[in-house]
Amino acid sequence: MSFHQDYRGVAQPEMGQLIRELRQTLKLTQEQFAAQLGVSFPTINRWENGHANPSRLALKQINTLVHDLSTSPDVALSEQGRSIQRRYFPPKTLSK
């Protein structure tokens, strides 16, 4: 899977699930995750609950976190990262 994910294909409810799952996999509170992304706690809460969409900058940061997780030297973390990639960014199949 490539480093750059296509977030345009992730529907809003799925985006909230992706953010929550990524945060929980990293074992971060909403406050800690917000600090890591440079946003406020209420912003993370709105994203996870589907009331707002992340900015392009935040999406790039989330993309980096997913990539870093999937390439982690920790086998368990890297598998969780690859699982997130498969669930939210399935490989595109070519039409015949």
Tab-separated table of C-alpha atoms in Angstrom:
chain	number	residue	atom	x	y	z
A	1	MET	CA	0.000	0.000	0.000
A	2	SER	CA	1.354	3.437	-0.825
A	3	PHE	CA	2.309	6.022	1.738
A	4	HIS	CA	-0.266	8.525	0.530
A	5	GLN	CA	-3.786	7.342	1.211
A	6	ASP	CA	-6.773	8.712	-0.674
A	7	TYR	CA	-8.927	10.163	2.109
A	8	ARG	CA	-11.479	11.453	-0.384
A	9	GLY	CA	-12.849	7.916	-0.535
A	10	VAL	CA	-13.497	7.776	3.211
A	11	ALA	CA	-17.104	8.692	4.013
A	12	GLN	CA	-17.718	11.051	6.948
A	13	PRO	CA	-18.963	8.359	9.380
A	14	GLU	CA	-15.960	6.216	8.449
A	15	MET	CA	-13.601	9.175	8.932
A	16	GLY	CA	-14.763	9.504	12.527
A	17	GLN	CA	-14.283	5.778	13.061
A	18	LEU	CA	-10.823	5.932	11.478
A	19	ILE	CA	-9.755	8.780	13.754
A	20	ARG	CA	-11.114	7.078	16.877
A	21	GLU	CA	-9.553	3.725	15.984
A	22	LEU	CA	-6.187	5.321	15.204
A	23	ARG	CA	-6.227	7.291	18.459
A	24	GLN	CA	-7.165	4.236	20.504
A	25	THR	CA	-4.543	2.091	18.778
A	26	LEU	CA	-1.951	4.699	19.724
A	27	LYS	CA	-3.350	4.544	23.284
A	28	LEU	CA	-3.961	8.290	23.372
A	29	THR	CA	-6.760	10.236	25.009
A	30	GLN	CA	-8.625	12.751	22.875
A	31	GLU	CA	-6.650	15.477	24.656
A	32	GLN	CA	-3.303	13.816	23.888
A	33	PHE	CA	-4.265	13.141	20.270
A	34	ALA	CA	-5.409	16.751	19.886
A	35	ALA	CA	-2.071	18.000	21.229
A	36	GLN	CA	-0.184	15.741	18.824
A	37	LEU	CA	-2.148	17.117	15.861
A	38	GLY	CA	-2.106	20.717	17.085
A	39	VAL	CA	-5.879	20.996	17.422
A	40	SER	CA	-8.225	21.307	20.388
A	41	PHE	CA	-9.886	18.495	22.308
A	42	PRO	CA	-13.374	19.576	21.102
A	43	THR	CA	-12.110	19.340	17.515
A	44	ILE	CA	-11.102	15.686	17.961
A	45	ASN	CA	-14.450	15.037	19.626
A	46	ARG	CA	-16.344	16.607	16.692
A	47	TRP	CA	-14.322	14.595	14.164
A	48	GLU	CA	-14.907	11.313	15.970
A	49	ASN	CA	-18.627	12.000	16.314
A	50	GLY	CA	-19.036	13.033	12.675
A	51	HIS	CA	-19.892	16.671	13.370
A	52	ALA	CA	-16.893	18.109	11.502
A	53	ASN	CA	-14.256	17.107	8.969
A	54	PRO	CA	-10.498	17.358	9.491
A	55	SER	CA	-8.660	20.051	7.546
A	56	ARG	CA	-6.243	19.101	4.778
A	57	LEU	CA	-3.311	19.686	7.113
A	58	ALA	CA	-4.861	17.443	9.768
A	59	LEU	CA	-5.541	14.764	7.133
A	60	LYS	CA	-1.871	14.843	6.134
A	61	GLN	CA	-0.885	14.400	9.773
A	62	ILE	CA	-3.365	11.528	10.186
A	63	ASN	CA	-1.966	9.983	6.998
A	64	THR	CA	1.532	10.158	8.465
A	65	LEU	CA	0.361	8.544	11.711
A	66	VAL	CA	-1.305	5.661	9.825
A	67	HIS	CA	1.855	5.164	7.757
A	68	ASP	CA	4.138	5.319	10.794
A	69	LEU	CA	1.942	2.846	12.634
A	70	SER	CA	1.863	0.388	9.719
A	71	THR	CA	5.663	0.496	9.393
A	72	SER	CA	6.403	0.353	13.119
A	73	PRO	CA	9.187	-2.018	14.197
A	74	ASP	CA	6.744	-3.250	16.863
A	75	VAL	CA	5.071	-6.212	15.158
A	76	ALA	CA	1.750	-5.824	16.987
A	77	LEU	CA	1.516	-2.103	16.199
A	78	SER	CA	2.481	-2.558	12.560
A	79	GLU	CA	-0.211	-5.224	12.140
A	80	GLN	CA	-2.786	-2.896	13.705
A	81	GLY	CA	-1.666	-0.162	11.310
A	82	ARG	CA	-1.964	-2.465	8.301
A	83	SER	CA	-5.386	-3.560	9.550
A	84	ILE	CA	-6.508	0.076	9.654
A	85	GLN	CA	-5.179	0.579	6.119
A	86	ARG	CA	-7.027	-2.495	4.821
A	87	ARG	CA	-10.276	-1.543	6.531
A	88	TYR	CA	-10.408	2.098	5.475
A	89	PHE	CA	-8.312	2.031	2.297
A	90	PRO	CA	-8.939	-1.263	0.505
A	91	PRO	CA	-6.878	-1.799	-2.647
A	92	LYS	CA	-8.626	-0.566	-5.746
A	93	THR	CA	-9.446	-3.219	-8.286
A	94	LEU	CA	-9.255	-2.530	-11.985
A	95	SER	CA	-12.356	-3.041	-14.081
A	96	LYS	CA	-12.002	-5.429	-16.988
